[in-house]
Amino acid sequence: MIPAIPSKTAAKPASRGAFIVLEGVDRCGKTTQASLLIKHLVGLGLAAVAMRFPDRTTMVGDLINQYLQSKSELDDRAVHLLFSANRWEAAPALRKTLIDDGANIICDRYAHSGVAFSSSKPSLEDNLDWCRACDVGLPAPDAIIFLDIAQEEAEQRGGYGGERYEKKEMQQRVRKRFSQLQEMDEKDGRIPWFIVNAAQTIEEVQIEINEIVEKTVEKVQSEEQPVGLLWKEETKG
Ligand code: DGP
């Protein structure tokens, strides 16, 4: 008889990781701050994993990339669904990282960007609910850190690149949409937003972010809440 091979079971982490999302208009400094934050957390001995959306490395992400670079044209709703699909395809790995590995995730943009950008297009400006609906039920962030900067100041930071949304009027509309989404989340009371003045120096912004994130990680560890569902009641049972 062939002896049974004992199944390899990884040790369960003491607690799940925190899911931190950095949001803001283009050129607000999210990407720089996300990588500084990862280094800071690792320096504290905490596991930290970087994620970003859109994730252009997948097949869906490649379609998004072509669209953003104006190499293809797509209907506004179709591209919104692609951005959402790009998050859904990452959701199992995201959950695994938080729950099975107990690592914290620092995510550069997520569903709020999805809704803010798409609903800033004239064809979707009256369809905020439809834009949100596609992302309902995704893993919910434990904190949104919004890097706030006036559009004029963001634009001065070396100017926008040539991508589709990097235009003054669009960015102004997106900033307004983010405020609206913040109000909606605050009313709902499940996802805390932290507004950081992104016009400060890199170091000043970094200090504020580190403090917010350390508190959030502590809260997640002490409260032992499961990963939430975005814009949705927890499922029972
Ligand atoms: P980034 O790689 O962070 O520079 O993002 C690329 C651009 O796509 C940027 O202008 C923001 C926009 N964007 C990010 N996520 C979404 C989304 O889910 N939907 C839409 N419509 N735009 C998005």
CSV table of C-alpha atoms and ligand atoms in Angstrom, one decimal:
chain,number,residue,atom,x,y,z
A,1,MET,CA,0.0,0.0,0.0
A,2,ILE,CA,1.3,3.4,-0.8
A,3,PRO,CA,1.7,5.4,2.4
A,4,ALA,CA,-0.5,8.5,2.7
A,5,ILE,CA,1.5,11.7,2.1
A,6,PRO,CA,0.8,14.2,4.9
A,7,SER,CA,-0.7,17.3,3.4
A,8,LYS,CA,1.5,20.4,3.7
A,9,THR,CA,-0.4,23.0,5.7
A,10,ALA,CA,1.1,26.5,6.0
A,11,ALA,CA,0.9,28.0,9.4
A,12,LYS,CA,-2.1,30.2,9.8
A,13,PRO,CA,-1.1,33.9,10.3
A,14,ALA,CA,-2.0,35.5,13.6
A,15,SER,CA,-4.2,37.9,11.9
A,16,ARG,CA,-5.2,39.0,8.4
A,17,GLY,CA,-3.4,41.8,6.7
A,18,ALA,CA,-4.8,45.3,6.2
A,19,PHE,CA,-6.0,46.5,2.8
A,20,ILE,CA,-4.9,50.0,2.2
A,21,VAL,CA,-5.8,51.9,-1.0
A,22,LEU,CA,-4.1,55.1,-2.2
A,23,GLU,CA,-6.3,57.2,-4.4
A,24,GLY,CA,-6.2,60.6,-6.1
A,25,VAL,CA,-6.1,62.4,-9.4
A,26,ASP,CA,-3.2,61.8,-11.8
A,27,ARG,CA,0.2,63.1,-10.6
A,28,CYS,CA,-0.8,63.4,-7.0
A,29,GLY,CA,2.2,61.3,-5.9
A,30,LYS,CA,0.4,58.0,-5.1
A,31,THR,CA,3.0,55.8,-6.8
A,32,THR,CA,5.9,57.4,-5.0
A,33,GLN,CA,4.1,57.2,-1.7
A,34,ALA,CA,3.0,53.6,-2.2
A,35,SER,CA,6.6,52.4,-2.7
A,36,LEU,CA,7.9,54.5,0.3
A,37,LEU,CA,5.1,53.0,2.4
A,38,ILE,CA,6.0,49.5,1.5
A,39,LYS,CA,9.6,50.1,2.6
A,40,HIS,CA,8.4,51.7,5.8
A,41,LEU,CA,6.2,48.7,6.7
A,42,VAL,CA,8.9,46.2,5.8
A,43,GLY,CA,11.3,48.2,8.0
A,44,LEU,CA,8.8,47.7,10.9
A,45,GLY,CA,8.9,44.0,10.3
A,46,LEU,CA,5.4,43.9,8.7
A,47,ALA,CA,4.7,41.9,5.6
A,48,ALA,CA,3.6,44.3,2.8
A,49,VAL,CA,2.7,43.7,-0.8
A,50,ALA,CA,2.2,46.2,-3.6
A,51,MET,CA,-0.7,46.1,-5.9
A,52,ARG,CA,-1.9,48.6,-8.5
A,53,PHE,CA,-4.9,49.0,-10.8
A,54,PRO,CA,-5.2,49.0,-13.7
A,55,ASP,CA,-2.9,45.9,-13.7
A,56,ARG,CA,-1.6,46.1,-17.2
A,57,THR,CA,0.2,42.8,-17.1
A,58,THR,CA,-2.9,40.6,-17.6
A,59,MET,CA,-4.9,40.0,-20.9
A,60,VAL,CA,-7.6,42.4,-19.7
A,61,GLY,CA,-5.0,44.8,-18.5
A,62,ASP,CA,-3.4,44.8,-22.0
A,63,LEU,CA,-6.8,45.8,-23.5
A,64,ILE,CA,-7.0,48.6,-21.0
A,65,ASN,CA,-3.4,49.7,-21.8
A,66,GLN,CA,-4.2,49.9,-25.5
A,67,TYR,CA,-7.2,52.0,-24.8
A,68,LEU,CA,-5.4,54.4,-22.4
A,69,GLN,CA,-2.7,54.9,-25.0
A,70,SER,CA,-5.4,55.6,-27.6
A,71,LYS,CA,-4.3,52.6,-29.7
A,72,SER,CA,-7.9,51.3,-29.6
A,73,GLU,CA,-11.4,52.8,-29.2
A,74,LEU,CA,-14.0,51.3,-27.0
A,75,ASP,CA,-17.5,52.1,-25.8
A,76,ASP,CA,-17.3,53.9,-22.4
A,77,ARG,CA,-19.4,51.2,-20.7
A,78,ALA,CA,-17.3,48.4,-22.3
A,79,VAL,CA,-14.1,49.9,-21.0
A,80,HIS,CA,-15.6,50.5,-17.6
A,81,LEU,CA,-16.4,46.8,-17.4
A,82,LEU,CA,-12.8,46.0,-18.4
A,83,PHE,CA,-11.4,48.1,-15.6
A,84,SER,CA,-13.8,46.4,-13.2
A,85,ALA,CA,-12.9,42.9,-14.6
A,86,ASN,CA,-9.3,43.8,-14.0
A,87,ARG,CA,-10.0,44.2,-10.3
A,88,TRP,CA,-12.3,41.1,-10.2
A,89,GLU,CA,-9.6,38.9,-11.8
A,90,ALA,CA,-7.2,40.0,-9.0
A,91,ALA,CA,-9.7,39.5,-6.2
A,92,PRO,CA,-8.8,35.8,-5.3
A,93,ALA,CA,-5.1,36.7,-5.1
A,94,LEU,CA,-5.9,39.8,-3.1
A,95,ARG,CA,-7.9,37.8,-0.6
A,96,LYS,CA,-5.2,35.1,-0.3
A,97,THR,CA,-2.6,37.7,0.4
A,98,LEU,CA,-4.7,39.3,3.1
A,99,ILE,CA,-6.1,36.2,4.7
A,100,ASP,CA,-3.8,33.2,4.1
A,101,ASP,CA,-0.5,35.1,4.0
A,102,GLY,CA,-1.5,37.7,6.6
A,103,ALA,CA,0.3,40.3,4.5
A,104,ASN,CA,-0.8,44.0,4.3
A,105,ILE,CA,-1.7,45.2,0.8
A,106,ILE,CA,-0.8,48.7,-0.4
A,107,CYS,CA,-2.8,49.3,-3.5
A,108,ASP,CA,-2.2,52.1,-6.0
A,109,ARG,CA,-5.8,52.9,-7.1
A,110,TYR,CA,-8.8,50.6,-6.9
A,111,ALA,CA,-12.6,50.8,-7.4
A,112,HIS,CA,-13.0,54.4,-6.4
A,113,SER,CA,-10.7,55.4,-9.3
A,114,GLY,CA,-12.9,53.2,-11.5
A,115,VAL,CA,-16.0,55.0,-10.6
A,116,ALA,CA,-14.5,58.5,-10.4
A,117,PHE,CA,-12.9,58.3,-13.9
A,118,SER,CA,-15.7,56.5,-15.7
A,119,SER,CA,-18.5,58.7,-14.3
A,120,SER,CA,-16.6,61.8,-15.2
A,121,LYS,CA,-17.1,61.0,-18.9
A,122,PRO,CA,-20.1,62.8,-20.4
A,123,SER,CA,-21.8,59.6,-21.5
A,124,LEU,CA,-21.8,58.2,-17.9
A,125,GLU,CA,-22.2,61.3,-15.8
A,126,ASP,CA,-25.7,60.4,-14.9
A,127,ASN,CA,-24.8,56.8,-14.3
A,128,LEU,CA,-22.9,56.8,-11.0
A,129,ASP,CA,-24.9,53.9,-9.6
A,130,TRP,CA,-24.3,51.8,-12.7
A,131,CYS,CA,-20.6,52.6,-12.5
A,132,ARG,CA,-20.5,51.5,-8.8
A,133,ALA,CA,-22.6,48.4,-9.3
A,134,CYS,CA,-19.9,46.5,-11.3
A,135,ASP,CA,-17.5,46.7,-8.3
A,136,VAL,CA,-20.0,45.8,-5.5
A,137,GLY,CA,-18.8,42.8,-3.6
A,138,LEU,CA,-15.1,43.1,-4.3
A,139,PRO,CA,-12.8,42.9,-1.2
A,140,ALA,CA,-13.3,46.2,0.6
A,141,PRO,CA,-10.4,48.4,1.6
A,142,ASP,CA,-9.8,49.0,5.3
A,143,ALA,CA,-8.7,52.5,4.6
A,144,ILE,CA,-8.7,54.9,1.6
A,145,ILE,CA,-5.9,57.4,1.7
A,146,PHE,CA,-6.8,60.2,-0.6
A,147,LEU,CA,-3.9,62.3,-1.8
A,148,ASP,CA,-5.5,65.7,-2.3
A,149,ILE,CA,-4.0,68.2,-4.6
A,150,ALA,CA,-5.4,71.0,-6.8
A,151,GLN,CA,-5.5,70.1,-10.4
A,152,GLU,CA,-3.3,73.1,-11.3
A,153,GLU,CA,-0.6,72.0,-8.9
A,154,ALA,CA,-0.8,68.4,-10.1
A,155,GLU,CA,-0.4,69.5,-13.7
A,156,GLN,CA,2.7,71.6,-12.8
A,157,ARG,CA,4.5,68.4,-11.6
A,158,GLY,CA,6.2,67.8,-14.9
A,159,GLY,CA,3.0,68.1,-16.9
A,160,TYR,CA,0.7,65.2,-17.8
A,161,GLY,CA,1.8,62.4,-20.1
A,162,GLY,CA,-0.1,61.6,-23.3
A,163,GLU,CA,-2.6,59.1,-21.9
A,164,ARG,CA,-6.3,59.4,-22.5
A,165,TYR,CA,-7.5,60.9,-19.2
A,166,GLU,CA,-4.5,63.3,-18.6
A,167,LYS,CA,-6.5,66.4,-19.5
A,168,LYS,CA,-7.3,69.4,-17.3
A,169,GLU,CA,-11.1,69.3,-17.5
A,170,MET,CA,-11.3,65.5,-17.0
A,171,GLN,CA,-9.0,65.7,-13.9
A,172,GLN,CA,-11.2,68.5,-12.5
A,173,ARG,CA,-14.3,66.4,-12.9
A,174,VAL,CA,-12.6,63.3,-11.4
A,175,ARG,CA,-11.6,65.3,-8.3
A,176,LYS,CA,-15.2,66.3,-7.8
A,177,ARG,CA,-16.4,62.7,-8.2
A,178,PHE,CA,-13.9,61.5,-5.6
A,179,SER,CA,-15.4,64.0,-3.1
A,180,GLN,CA,-18.8,62.7,-3.9
A,181,LEU,CA,-17.7,59.1,-3.4
A,182,GLN,CA,-16.1,60.1,-0.1
A,183,GLU,CA,-19.4,61.6,1.1
A,184,MET,CA,-21.2,58.4,0.1
A,185,ASP,CA,-18.7,56.2,2.0
A,186,GLU,CA,-18.8,58.5,5.0
A,187,LYS,CA,-22.6,58.3,5.1
A,188,ASP,CA,-22.4,54.5,4.8
A,189,GLY,CA,-19.8,54.3,7.6
A,190,ARG,CA,-17.9,51.3,6.4
A,191,ILE,CA,-14.8,52.5,4.6
A,192,PRO,CA,-12.8,55.2,6.4
A,193,TRP,CA,-11.3,57.9,4.2
A,194,PHE,CA,-8.2,59.9,5.2
A,195,ILE,CA,-7.4,63.0,3.3
A,196,VAL,CA,-3.8,64.0,3.1
A,197,ASN,CA,-2.6,67.3,1.6
A,198,ALA,CA,-0.5,66.1,-1.3
A,199,ALA,CA,0.9,69.5,-2.0
A,200,GLN,CA,3.3,69.1,1.0
A,201,THR,CA,6.8,67.7,0.6
A,202,ILE,CA,7.3,64.0,-0.1
A,203,GLU,CA,8.6,63.6,3.5
A,204,GLU,CA,5.6,65.4,5.1
A,205,VAL,CA,3.1,63.4,3.1
A,206,GLN,CA,5.0,60.2,4.0
A,207,ILE,CA,4.9,60.9,7.7
A,208,GLU,CA,1.1,61.4,7.6
A,209,ILE,CA,0.5,58.3,5.6
A,210,ASN,CA,2.7,56.2,7.8
A,211,GLU,CA,0.8,57.2,10.9
A,212,ILE,CA,-2.6,56.5,9.3
A,213,VAL,CA,-1.4,53.1,8.0
A,214,GLU,CA,0.2,52.0,11.3
A,215,LYS,CA,-3.1,52.8,13.1
A,216,THR,CA,-5.1,50.9,10.5
A,217,VAL,CA,-2.9,47.9,10.7
A,218,GLU,CA,-3.2,47.9,14.5
A,219,LYS,CA,-7.0,48.2,14.3
A,220,VAL,CA,-7.3,45.3,11.8
A,221,GLN,CA,-5.1,43.1,13.9
A,222,SER,CA,-6.9,43.9,17.2
A,223,GLU,CA,-10.5,43.8,15.9
A,224,GLU,CA,-10.2,40.6,13.9
A,225,GLN,CA,-12.9,41.6,11.4
A,226,PRO,CA,-13.1,39.6,8.2
A,227,VAL,CA,-12.3,41.3,4.9
A,228,GLY,CA,-15.4,43.4,4.0
A,229,LEU,CA,-17.3,43.4,0.8
A,230,LEU,CA,-17.2,46.6,-1.1
A,231,TRP,CA,-20.4,48.7,-1.0
A,232,LYS,CA,-22.3,45.7,0.2
A,233,GLU,CA,-23.6,44.2,3.5
A,234,GLU,CA,-21.6,41.2,4.8
A,235,THR,CA,-23.1,37.9,3.7
A,236,LYS,CA,-24.5,36.0,6.7
A,237,GLY,CA,-23.4,32.4,7.5
B,1,DGP,P1,-2.3,54.8,-13.7
B,1,DGP,O1,-1.7,53.6,-14.3
B,1,DGP,O2,-2.5,54.8,-12.2
B,1,DGP,O3,-1.6,56.1,-14.2
B,1,DGP,O4,-3.8,54.9,-14.3
B,1,DGP,C1,-4.1,55.0,-15.6
B,1,DGP,C2,-5.2,55.9,-15.9
B,1,DGP,O5,-6.5,55.2,-15.8
B,1,DGP,C3,-5.4,57.1,-15.0
B,1,DGP,O6,-5.7,58.2,-15.7
B,1,DGP,C4,-6.5,56.7,-14.1
B,1,DGP,C5,-7.4,55.8,-14.9
B,1,DGP,N1,-8.1,54.8,-14.2
B,1,DGP,C6,-7.6,54.0,-13.2
B,1,DGP,N2,-8.5,53.1,-12.9
B,1,DGP,C7,-9.6,53.3,-13.7
B,1,DGP,C8,-10.8,52.6,-13.8
B,1,DGP,O7,-11.1,51.7,-13.1
B,1,DGP,N3,-11.7,53.1,-14.7
B,1,DGP,C9,-11.4,54.2,-15.5
B,1,DGP,N4,-12.3,54.6,-16.4
B,1,DGP,N5,-10.2,54.8,-15.4
B,1,DGP,C10,-9.3,54.4,-14.5
